[in-house]
Amino acid sequence: MLDIIISSNTSKPIYDQITTQIKAMIMSGELKTGEPLPSMRALAKSAHVSVITVRTAYENLQRDGFIETTVGRGSFVSAQNKDFVQEEQQRRAEEFLQQAAEIGRTYNISFDTLVDILKIFYEGEE
């Protein structure tokens, strides 16, 4: 069974929490290509959420190319497309960089300083 943790201390919708956690499991390799996901009913029961909530999460995962669902067979992790995973990770990095740029503009941190900070983190210097 998937170890999905639902937090009530966030404004993030429950279906989005499920979607995010399953995506992370797929991208980390914890869930492998072709591996079956629990039925919507089983996951809803174990996570103590509505089946409709799980269905929304599975629909989002299918739309984003992470899983394939076949009527009568269930849902499975899609064949990993390396470019797709790369694109997803780049999108996540862009979100953080956008936040950094907004903080920089708001608090007058120079662009060069932000670039230097990123370079230190990227190159692993301490």
JSON list of N, CA and C in Angstrom, two decimals, residues 4 74 78 80 115:
[
{"chain": "A", "resi": 4, "resn": "ILE", "atom": "N", "xyz": [0.74, 7.36, 1.88]},
{"chain": "A", "resi": 4, "resn": "ILE", "atom": "CA", "xyz": [0.32, 8.73, 1.58]},
{"chain": "A", "resi": 4, "resn": "ILE", "atom": "C", "xyz": [-0.01, 9.42, 2.90]},
{"chain": "A", "resi": 74, "resn": "GLY", "atom": "N", "xyz": [-6.98, -1.51, -13.87]},
{"chain": "A", "resi": 74, "resn": "GLY", "atom": "CA", "xyz": [-6.48, -0.60, -12.84]},
{"chain": "A", "resi": 74, "resn": "GLY", "atom": "C", "xyz": [-5.50, 0.41, -13.38]},
{"chain": "A", "resi": 78, "resn": "SER", "atom": "N", "xyz": [3.29, 4.76, -15.66]},
{"chain": "A", "resi": 78, "resn": "SER", "atom": "CA", "xyz": [3.59, 4.84, -17.09]},
{"chain": "A", "resi": 78, "resn": "SER", "atom": "C", "xyz": [5.06, 4.54, -17.34]},
{"chain": "A", "resi": 80, "resn": "GLN", "atom": "N", "xyz": [8.44, 5.36, -18.09]},
{"chain": "A", "resi": 80, "resn": "GLN", "atom": "CA", "xyz": [9.09, 6.65, -17.83]},
{"chain": "A", "resi": 80, "resn": "GLN", "atom": "C", "xyz": [9.70, 7.24, -19.08]},
{"chain": "A", "resi": 115, "resn": "VAL", "atom": "N", "xyz": [22.66, 35.24, -8.15]},
{"chain": "A", "resi": 115, "resn": "VAL", "atom": "CA", "xyz": [23.39, 34.31, -9.02]},
{"chain": "A", "resi": 115, "resn": "VAL", "atom": "C", "xyz": [24.53, 33.65, -8.25]}
]
